Amino acid sequence: MHTVEVGDFTVGDGHPPRVMGVLNMSVESNYTPSVRGDTPEAATFAEEMAEAGADIIDIGLQSANPKNEWLPPEVEKDRLAKALAVVDAADTDAAFSLETRYAEVAEAGIEGGFDLINDVCGFADPKMKEVCADHEAPVVKMASPPDIKKPGHLRTVDEVFEALQRDGFTGETIIDPAFGQWHPKITYEDNWERFRRMREFRAFGRPMVTATNREDFLGDIADRPDTDDQLHVSLAAATMEVERGAHIVRTHDVPETHDVVKIAHFLGDERTVADSPRVAELTDVSRREIERHLHLRGDDGDAAASVSPLFFQVERLDGDAEGYLADWAEGRDVLFTQGADGHLLAGTVAAFHDGLDALSDGPGDAAEVAGNVRQAVARQLD
């Protein structure tokens, strides 16, 4: 999995999940507890969220809620001056994220000191990807159609995948599956299915941010239709998001979410993770998730045959190890699929166990991979 440096910390597998607190400088935003239009008040609020456990402060310049009127870049640029003043005034080590859909606003924000761009329109502005890449700036790409006025207007999981694939990624891209009621045709059932299938988004090999805090599709499950009553359902969802692969959890409720994320991470599945080469074990892998991995790597293999107790994403392999692993996997009950964004390695515990000695004798990085696979096998056999 790719990891991304945001401010002073790393986001991705092998690192603690992060909490993103919301600070809206858009007076039209619908959740008033997170709205701060005055710069000193906003700076104080940012400091309070950081003290309560927010690793990232996400400052919004206009509401993405479809109930509110779309605003042009000129309005965001006017508000950006206040947002930059908050970044300068806030006495905190938290990273600052700028929520915008416009490349020109993003560029001004990056140059002014923002650590992360949160693009709610998923590179609908054709210059957004280029701007972030040129500045080597981390950017959240939310799944959206190529329409600057319609963030998140996607219903099905397949549409979300297609939107995230469109125009690709920068080297520092984080993905967002776009939970929420972005337009009237999106149903609670659509969001429930997306949530249940969240692990499939791990196929992109990118860090993932989730934003389900105080969403009605959660409140409906527990008969909590009022936003003010949706804290507990949001916390329950945050626990599952971490378990299913979220690396950043965006929230209006920082103290409570911080505690939940910490517990979910500490008591979650133990995974083998190494850095050179990067080896990340994935847990609770379904057939559909494997199909996503294979599809993104251009492999038409039989996903059913690949479902196994052990599943790894492998990156940064040297050339000798790539060839050796491919040959080693042949004839064993092991899948090794190569791709531009990394490799897949999957197989039964027995197949890995029987072949570990031969893998350990391989050249270069092959032996390093064997060491990490050996740890996972040992854990399964304990």
XYZ file of C-alpha atoms in Angstrom:
382
model
C 0.000 0.000 0.000
C 1.104 3.531 -0.748
C 1.581 5.678 2.325
C 1.207 9.455 2.379
C 3.031 12.022 4.480
C 0.624 14.595 5.934
C 2.282 17.256 8.026
C 4.538 15.481 10.514
C 2.960 12.007 10.295
C 2.379 9.139 7.886
C -1.023 7.878 6.753
C -1.528 4.292 5.623
C -1.042 0.675 6.629
C 1.449 0.208 9.425
C 0.564 3.558 11.015
C -2.177 4.538 13.498
C -5.466 5.730 12.013
C -5.888 9.494 12.229
C -8.782 11.706 13.301
C -9.823 14.623 11.089
C -11.821 17.318 12.865
C -14.181 19.579 10.916
C -14.005 23.368 11.017
C -16.375 25.058 8.576
C -15.788 28.709 7.702
C -18.802 28.519 5.419
C -21.649 30.212 7.245
C -24.213 28.290 5.165
C -23.000 24.897 6.453
C -25.784 22.890 8.024
C -24.098 21.493 11.148
C -23.699 24.673 13.185
C -21.497 23.276 16.005
C -18.627 23.046 13.511
C -19.130 26.504 11.962
C -16.731 29.297 12.917
C -16.820 32.346 10.650
C -14.604 34.558 12.809
C -10.831 33.987 12.551
C -9.883 34.207 16.277
C -12.821 31.979 17.217
C -11.901 29.501 14.468
C -8.260 29.383 15.588
C -9.330 28.657 19.159
C -11.683 25.933 17.943
C -8.860 24.355 15.924
C -6.634 24.345 19.002
C -9.394 22.742 21.075
C -9.932 19.983 18.521
C -6.216 19.277 18.338
C -6.009 19.121 22.125
C -8.939 16.671 22.102
C -7.184 14.346 19.658
C -7.577 15.685 16.117
C -4.527 14.969 13.983
C -5.920 16.987 11.058
C -8.145 20.076 11.005
C -10.262 20.145 7.829
C -11.330 23.702 6.981
C -14.249 24.017 4.572
C -14.807 27.143 2.485
C -18.254 26.222 1.186
C -20.866 23.670 2.084
C -20.881 20.537 -0.083
C -24.436 19.784 1.021
C -26.617 19.683 -2.121
C -29.329 21.574 -0.220
C -27.108 24.645 -0.359
C -26.342 26.799 -3.378
C -23.135 26.095 -5.290
C -20.578 28.870 -4.891
C -17.976 29.927 -7.506
C -14.217 30.004 -6.855
C -14.260 33.757 -6.200
C -16.239 33.191 -2.988
C -13.865 30.491 -1.815
C -10.859 32.707 -2.568
C -12.344 35.478 -0.438
C -12.855 33.047 2.448
C -9.411 31.522 1.992
C -7.789 34.642 3.440
C -9.554 33.971 6.748
C -8.679 30.282 6.594
C -4.982 31.073 6.082
C -5.152 33.442 9.036
C -6.462 30.532 11.136
C -3.543 28.336 10.061
C -1.137 31.105 11.078
C -2.885 31.913 14.362
C -3.632 28.438 15.706
C -1.036 27.215 18.195
C -1.105 23.510 17.346
C 0.970 20.768 15.737
C -2.083 19.367 13.936
C -2.001 19.284 10.142
C -4.397 21.565 8.267
C -6.571 20.355 5.404
C -8.363 22.624 2.933
C -11.667 21.375 1.565
C -12.157 22.793 -1.924
C -13.066 21.743 -5.431
C -11.050 24.382 -7.283
C -7.422 24.008 -8.357
C -6.694 27.731 -8.084
C -7.949 27.790 -4.484
C -6.001 24.615 -3.690
C -2.793 26.093 -5.067
C -3.185 29.275 -3.040
C -3.919 27.188 0.043
C -0.852 24.985 -0.433
C 1.372 28.012 -0.964
C -0.137 29.597 2.141
C 0.649 26.676 4.429
C -2.070 24.017 4.160
C -0.754 20.450 4.498
C -3.543 18.604 2.651
C -6.171 19.299 -0.007
C -9.573 17.652 0.418
C -11.112 17.642 -3.073
C -14.806 16.815 -2.718
C -15.243 16.723 -6.503
C -12.558 14.122 -7.208
C -10.439 16.023 -9.749
C -13.474 17.411 -11.599
C -11.373 20.540 -11.982
C -8.964 19.268 -14.661
C -6.079 21.245 -13.146
C -6.456 19.885 -9.606
C -4.373 16.750 -10.101
C -1.601 18.715 -11.812
C -1.509 21.398 -9.109
C -1.256 18.868 -6.290
C 1.328 16.795 -8.144
C 3.469 19.839 -8.966
C 3.509 20.849 -5.297
C 3.860 17.226 -4.118
C 0.873 17.981 -1.892
C -1.248 15.249 -0.302
C -4.778 15.260 -1.696
C -8.002 13.467 -0.831
C -9.837 12.388 -3.970
C -13.508 11.905 -3.155
C -15.472 9.750 -5.572
C -17.555 12.135 -7.689
C -18.693 12.592 -11.275
C -16.651 14.978 -13.450
C -18.965 17.879 -12.553
C -17.702 20.680 -10.337
C -21.237 21.352 -9.070
C -22.147 17.761 -8.115
C -19.848 16.301 -5.468
C -20.607 12.693 -4.568
C -23.469 12.211 -7.060
C -22.904 8.455 -7.386
C -25.159 5.607 -6.321
C -23.535 2.226 -6.829
C -20.252 0.753 -5.648
C -19.259 0.230 -9.291
C -19.850 3.926 -10.036
C -17.685 4.853 -7.063
C -14.861 2.640 -8.330
C -15.111 4.099 -11.822
C -15.010 7.648 -10.450
C -11.943 6.948 -8.328
C -10.183 5.323 -11.288
C -10.991 8.260 -13.604
C -7.885 10.367 -14.245
C -5.840 8.241 -11.839
C -3.964 9.490 -8.799
C -1.010 11.595 -7.804
C 1.754 9.960 -5.799
C 0.198 11.451 -2.642
C -3.487 10.621 -3.153
C -5.852 9.438 -0.408
C -9.248 8.081 -1.489
C -12.724 8.833 -0.117
C -15.659 6.523 -1.040
C -18.139 9.427 -0.635
C -20.627 8.250 1.959
C -23.737 10.380 2.444
C -26.897 11.713 0.843
C -25.293 13.681 -1.960
C -28.456 13.808 -4.062
C -32.076 12.633 -3.637
C -31.650 9.451 -5.686
C -28.985 8.095 -3.320
C -30.792 5.917 -0.784
C -29.941 4.653 2.659
C -29.656 1.208 1.062
C -26.979 2.544 -1.308
C -24.932 3.783 1.632
C -25.451 0.582 3.611
C -24.160 -1.501 0.712
C -21.148 0.797 0.248
C -20.374 0.496 3.956
C -20.675 -3.298 3.989
C -18.322 -3.499 0.996
C -15.808 -0.959 2.299
C -12.942 -3.460 2.295
C -13.132 -3.611 -1.507
C -11.659 -0.103 -1.666
C -8.406 -1.514 -0.273
C -7.817 -2.788 -3.810
C -6.592 0.690 -4.806
C -3.653 0.320 -2.433
C -4.226 3.884 -1.217
C -4.943 5.277 2.240
C -8.661 5.827 2.774
C -10.636 8.515 4.573
C -14.218 7.925 5.699
C -16.766 10.612 6.543
C -19.945 9.112 8.019
C -20.210 11.210 11.166
C -23.837 12.129 11.986
C -25.137 10.807 8.671
C -28.847 10.017 8.437
C -28.231 6.617 6.850
C -26.749 5.581 10.213
C -29.374 7.330 12.291
C -32.137 5.532 10.409
C -30.840 2.135 11.529
C -31.234 3.043 15.207
C -34.329 5.231 14.729
C -32.348 8.412 15.410
C -33.556 10.793 12.689
C -32.266 13.983 14.360
C -28.647 14.941 13.741
C -28.240 15.959 17.390
C -29.023 12.368 18.451
C -26.595 10.621 16.095
C -23.362 10.643 18.109
C -23.570 7.039 19.273
C -24.426 5.590 15.868
C -21.503 7.548 14.415
C -19.114 6.096 16.969
C -20.311 2.566 16.269
C -19.668 3.127 12.563
C -16.215 4.626 13.211
C -15.160 1.440 14.984
C -16.122 -0.633 11.942
C -14.491 1.814 9.537
C -11.115 1.367 11.195
C -11.513 -2.408 11.120
C -12.427 -2.289 7.418
C -9.490 -0.214 6.312
C -10.050 3.489 7.070
C -6.834 5.392 7.775
C -8.492 8.762 8.488
C -11.884 9.191 10.162
C -13.473 12.595 9.575
C -15.717 13.807 12.389
C -17.518 16.684 14.087
C -17.079 14.883 17.433
C -13.330 14.779 17.991
C -12.911 13.674 21.642
C -15.300 10.742 21.366
C -14.078 9.665 17.934
C -10.455 9.850 19.063
C -11.155 7.319 21.834
C -13.134 4.999 19.579
C -10.481 5.023 16.843
C -7.739 4.293 19.367
C -9.610 1.295 20.795
C -10.567 -0.034 17.357
C -6.958 0.142 16.213
C -5.460 -1.370 19.372
C -7.895 -4.291 19.565
C -8.239 -4.803 15.807
C -6.746 -7.607 13.765
C -3.020 -8.026 14.157
C -1.356 -7.691 10.773
C 2.121 -8.238 9.484
C 3.527 -5.026 8.020
C 7.051 -4.383 6.786
C 8.492 -1.358 5.010
C 11.271 -2.502 2.683
C 9.915 -4.106 0.646
C 6.513 -2.950 1.865
C 4.413 -5.968 2.822
C 0.896 -5.421 4.181
C -1.328 -8.298 5.238
C -5.049 -7.808 4.552
C -7.635 -9.519 6.732
C -11.237 -10.646 6.162
C -10.795 -10.719 2.391
C -13.903 -11.564 0.359
C -14.194 -12.929 -3.154
C -15.477 -9.570 -4.386
C -12.504 -7.775 -2.881
C -10.103 -10.109 -4.653
C -11.983 -9.528 -7.902
C -11.394 -5.784 -7.419
C -7.684 -6.341 -6.872
C -7.399 -8.541 -9.951
C -9.427 -6.168 -12.124
C -7.315 -3.147 -11.188
C -4.211 -5.115 -12.140
C -5.615 -6.329 -15.450
C -5.766 -9.965 -14.331
C -8.726 -12.125 -15.367
C -7.828 -15.000 -13.049
C -10.343 -17.005 -11.073
C -11.083 -15.044 -7.933
C -12.808 -18.003 -6.298
C -9.588 -20.010 -6.456
C -7.734 -17.142 -4.820
C -9.830 -16.836 -1.664
C -7.454 -17.805 1.098
C -6.618 -17.278 4.755
C -3.549 -15.152 3.926
C -3.521 -12.202 1.582
C -0.751 -9.617 1.127
C -0.093 -6.444 -0.811
C 3.577 -6.183 -1.732
C 5.380 -3.112 -3.074
C 8.927 -1.967 -3.803
C 10.198 -5.370 -4.892
C 13.485 -5.478 -6.760
C 13.501 -7.057 -10.210
C 15.146 -10.317 -9.165
C 12.562 -10.879 -6.443
C 9.650 -10.212 -8.801
C 10.739 -12.910 -11.198
C 11.570 -15.354 -8.441
C 8.197 -14.883 -6.709
C 6.351 -15.432 -9.982
C 8.222 -18.693 -10.588
C 7.894 -19.738 -6.945
C 4.089 -19.274 -6.968
C 3.643 -21.498 -10.027
C 2.765 -25.040 -9.069
C 1.713 -24.011 -5.579
C -1.684 -23.006 -4.257
C -0.485 -19.395 -4.319
C -1.585 -16.396 -6.369
C 1.026 -13.815 -7.371
C -0.291 -10.999 -9.527
C 1.933 -8.146 -10.641
C 0.709 -4.588 -11.246
C 1.908 -1.019 -11.611
C 0.747 -0.148 -8.094
C 2.138 -3.240 -6.412
C 1.641 -6.974 -6.288
C -0.821 -9.406 -4.747
C 0.292 -12.499 -2.916
C -2.394 -14.880 -1.673
C -2.530 -18.506 -0.672
C -3.455 -21.078 1.913
C -1.527 -21.397 5.150
C -0.405 -24.862 4.068
C 0.888 -23.656 0.705
C 2.869 -20.830 2.260
C 4.172 -23.058 5.046
C 5.409 -25.715 2.637
C 7.150 -23.191 0.407
C 8.698 -20.832 2.942
C 12.135 -22.413 2.886
C 12.359 -22.061 -0.897
C 11.090 -18.477 -0.684
C 13.629 -17.648 2.013
C 16.407 -18.864 -0.280
C 15.309 -16.469 -3.023
C 17.272 -13.417 -4.149
C 17.060 -9.914 -2.744
C 13.653 -8.897 -1.473
C 12.167 -12.405 -1.824
C 13.784 -13.409 1.456
C 12.374 -10.283 3.147
C 8.873 -11.160 1.926
C 9.340 -14.695 3.242
C 10.158 -13.367 6.686
C 6.924 -11.414 6.910
C 4.831 -14.244 5.485
C 6.430 -16.574 8.040
C 5.163 -14.364 10.882
C 1.617 -14.484 9.534
C 1.772 -18.263 9.059
C 3.061 -18.742 12.597
C 0.226 -16.653 13.978
C -2.323 -18.787 12.101
C -0.776 -21.990 13.444
C -0.544 -20.849 17.086
